GROMACS .gro file of C-alpha atoms in nm:
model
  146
    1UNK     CA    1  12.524  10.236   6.400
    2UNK     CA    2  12.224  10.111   6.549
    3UNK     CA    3  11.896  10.295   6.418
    4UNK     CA    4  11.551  10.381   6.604
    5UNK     CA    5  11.273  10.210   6.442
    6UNK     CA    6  10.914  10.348   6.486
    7UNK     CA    7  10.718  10.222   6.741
    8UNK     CA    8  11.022  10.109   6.999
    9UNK     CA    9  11.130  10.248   7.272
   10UNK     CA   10  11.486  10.302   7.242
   11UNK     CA   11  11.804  10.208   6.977
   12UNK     CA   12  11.906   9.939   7.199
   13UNK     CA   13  11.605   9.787   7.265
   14UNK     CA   14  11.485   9.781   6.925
   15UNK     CA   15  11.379   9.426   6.906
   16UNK     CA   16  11.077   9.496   7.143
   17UNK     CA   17  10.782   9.704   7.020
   18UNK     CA   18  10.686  10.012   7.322
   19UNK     CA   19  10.430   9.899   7.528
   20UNK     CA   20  10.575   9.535   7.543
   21UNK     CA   21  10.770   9.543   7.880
   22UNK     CA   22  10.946   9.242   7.974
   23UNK     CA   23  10.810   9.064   8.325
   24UNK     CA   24  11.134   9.183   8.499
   25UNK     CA   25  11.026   9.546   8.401
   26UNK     CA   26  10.674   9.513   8.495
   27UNK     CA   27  10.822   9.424   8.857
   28UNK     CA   28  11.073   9.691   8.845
   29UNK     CA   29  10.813   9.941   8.813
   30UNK     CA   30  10.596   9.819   9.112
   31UNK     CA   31  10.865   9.741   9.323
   32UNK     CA   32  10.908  10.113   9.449
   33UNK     CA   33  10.536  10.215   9.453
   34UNK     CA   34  10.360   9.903   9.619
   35UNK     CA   35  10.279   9.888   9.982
   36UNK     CA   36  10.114   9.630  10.153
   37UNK     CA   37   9.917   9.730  10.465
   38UNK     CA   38   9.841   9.467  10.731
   39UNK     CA   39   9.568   9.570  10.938
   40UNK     CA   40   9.587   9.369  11.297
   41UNK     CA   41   9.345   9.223  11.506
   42UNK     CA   42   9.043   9.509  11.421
   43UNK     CA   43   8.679   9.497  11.355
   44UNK     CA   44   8.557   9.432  11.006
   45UNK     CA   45   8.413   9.817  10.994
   46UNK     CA   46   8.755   9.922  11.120
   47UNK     CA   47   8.967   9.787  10.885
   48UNK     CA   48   8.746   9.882  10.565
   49UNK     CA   49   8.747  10.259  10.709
   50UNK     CA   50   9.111  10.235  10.672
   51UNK     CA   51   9.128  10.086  10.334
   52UNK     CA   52   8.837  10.316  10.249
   53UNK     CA   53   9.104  10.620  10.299
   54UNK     CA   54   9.340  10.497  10.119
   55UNK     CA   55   9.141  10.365   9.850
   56UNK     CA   56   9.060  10.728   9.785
   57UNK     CA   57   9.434  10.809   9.721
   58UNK     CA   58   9.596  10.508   9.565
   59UNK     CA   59   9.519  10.209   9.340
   60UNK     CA   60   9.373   9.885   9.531
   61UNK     CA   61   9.583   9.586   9.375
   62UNK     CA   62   9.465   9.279   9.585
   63UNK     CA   63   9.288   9.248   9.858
   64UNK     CA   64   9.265   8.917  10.096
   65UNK     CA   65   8.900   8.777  10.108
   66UNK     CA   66   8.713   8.866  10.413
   67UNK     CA   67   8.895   8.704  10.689
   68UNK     CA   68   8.675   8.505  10.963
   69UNK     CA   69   8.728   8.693  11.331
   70UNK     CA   70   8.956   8.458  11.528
   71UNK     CA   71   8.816   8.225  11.735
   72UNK     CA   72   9.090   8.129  12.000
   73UNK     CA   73   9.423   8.242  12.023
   74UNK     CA   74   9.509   8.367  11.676
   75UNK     CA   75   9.454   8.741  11.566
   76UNK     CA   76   9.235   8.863  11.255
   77UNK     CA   77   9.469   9.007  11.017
   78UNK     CA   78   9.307   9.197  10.748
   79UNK     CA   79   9.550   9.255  10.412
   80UNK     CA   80   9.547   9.487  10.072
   81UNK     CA   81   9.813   9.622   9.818
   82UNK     CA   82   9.795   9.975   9.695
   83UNK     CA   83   9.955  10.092   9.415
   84UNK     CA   84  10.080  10.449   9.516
   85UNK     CA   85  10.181  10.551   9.170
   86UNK     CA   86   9.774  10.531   9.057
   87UNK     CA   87   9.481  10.602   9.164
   88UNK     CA   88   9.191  10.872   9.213
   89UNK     CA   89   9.414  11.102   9.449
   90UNK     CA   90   9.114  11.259   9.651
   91UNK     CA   91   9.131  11.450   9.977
   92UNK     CA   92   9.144  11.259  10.266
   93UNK     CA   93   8.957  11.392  10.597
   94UNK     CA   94   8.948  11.289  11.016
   95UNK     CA   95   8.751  10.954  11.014
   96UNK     CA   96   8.611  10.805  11.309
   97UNK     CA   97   8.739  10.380  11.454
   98UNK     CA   98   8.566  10.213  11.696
   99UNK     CA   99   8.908  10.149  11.842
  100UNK     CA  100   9.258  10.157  11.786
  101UNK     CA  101   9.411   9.986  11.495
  102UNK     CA  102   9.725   9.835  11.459
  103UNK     CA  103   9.889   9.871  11.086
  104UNK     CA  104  10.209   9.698  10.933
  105UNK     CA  105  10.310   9.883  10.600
  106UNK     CA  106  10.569   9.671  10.393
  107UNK     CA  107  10.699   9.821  10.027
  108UNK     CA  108  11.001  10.039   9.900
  109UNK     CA  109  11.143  10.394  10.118
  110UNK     CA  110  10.893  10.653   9.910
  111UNK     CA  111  10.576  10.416   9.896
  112UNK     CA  112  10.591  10.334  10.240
  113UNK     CA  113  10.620  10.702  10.351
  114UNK     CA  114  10.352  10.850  10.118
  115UNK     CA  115  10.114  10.549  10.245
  116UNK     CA  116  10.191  10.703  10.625
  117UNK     CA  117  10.166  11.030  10.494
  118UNK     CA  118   9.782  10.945  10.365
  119UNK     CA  119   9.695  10.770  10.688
  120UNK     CA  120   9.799  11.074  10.877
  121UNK     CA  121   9.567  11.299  10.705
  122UNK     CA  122   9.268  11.049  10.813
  123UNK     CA  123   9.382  10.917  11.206
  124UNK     CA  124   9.620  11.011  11.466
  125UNK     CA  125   9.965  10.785  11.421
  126UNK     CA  126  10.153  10.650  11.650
  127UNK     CA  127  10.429  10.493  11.533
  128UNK     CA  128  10.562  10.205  11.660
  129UNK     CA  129  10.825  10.041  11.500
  130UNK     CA  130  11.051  10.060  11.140
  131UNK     CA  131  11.291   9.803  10.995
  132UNK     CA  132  11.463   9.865  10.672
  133UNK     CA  133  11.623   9.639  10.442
  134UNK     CA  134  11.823   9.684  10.085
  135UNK     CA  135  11.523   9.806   9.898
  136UNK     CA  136  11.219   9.795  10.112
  137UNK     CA  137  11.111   9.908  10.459
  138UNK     CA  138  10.825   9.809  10.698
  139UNK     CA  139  10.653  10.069  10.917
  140UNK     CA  140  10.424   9.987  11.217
  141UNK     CA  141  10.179  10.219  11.353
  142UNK     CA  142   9.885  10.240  11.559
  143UNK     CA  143   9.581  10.447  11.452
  144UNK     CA  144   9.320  10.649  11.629
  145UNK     CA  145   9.070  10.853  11.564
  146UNK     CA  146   9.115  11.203  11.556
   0.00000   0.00000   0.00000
């Protein structure tokens, strides 16, 4: 019979210590609360009150550097990851765009939904569009000030 040692996390994973999660368990776990939110062809003060918001709720996990605004044909596309299983979890209030903003959520059922929950708290929503896969869904929306 297989005994718990001290210091792991279960009998049948004995041979590694808690706290030493495998990669493939490290992905697991942020499969289901990672969302990445595509912000689409909106000013620099725009997108960064949007990622402001929900910077208040969830954890930022990467960011794209500051895009350069499109010069010709091709849209400014403004990109971040939130972690929706951390972060500070503060209220969220009406805040003001200089114009409507079009958003692209990608990330498992619950993340995706909590993320559009958020954003609802801080614009009017409109959305626009959902495809769902196995494990993931994206959401597009359009946000306005309220």
């Amino acid at each position: 019979m297989a005994r718990r040692v001290p210091g792991t996390r279960s009998a049948w994973h004995h041979d590694r210590p808690a706290g030493r999660e495998e990669m493939s368990d490290v992905y697991d776990l942020h499969i289901d609360t990672d969302v990445t939110v595509q912000l689409n062809d909106c000013c620099k003060e725009d997108a960064q009150a949007v990622f402001d918001v929900l910077d208040r709720v969830y954890r930022l996990e990467d960011t794209t550097p500051n895009p350069q605004a499109a010069t010709g044909p091709a849209p400014t596309v403004w990109t971040a990851t939130f972690d929706t299983a951390g972060g500070r979890h503060e209220e969220v209030g009406p805040v003001h765009l200089t114009a409507p903003v079009g958003v692209t959520l990608n990330g498992g059922y619950r993340a995706v939904d909590e993320v559009e929950k958020v954003l609802a708290t801080g614009f009017d929503i409109q959305s626009l569009q959902a495809v769902s896969g196995d494990q993931e869904t994206e959401a597009r929306l359009l946000l306005a000030s309220r």
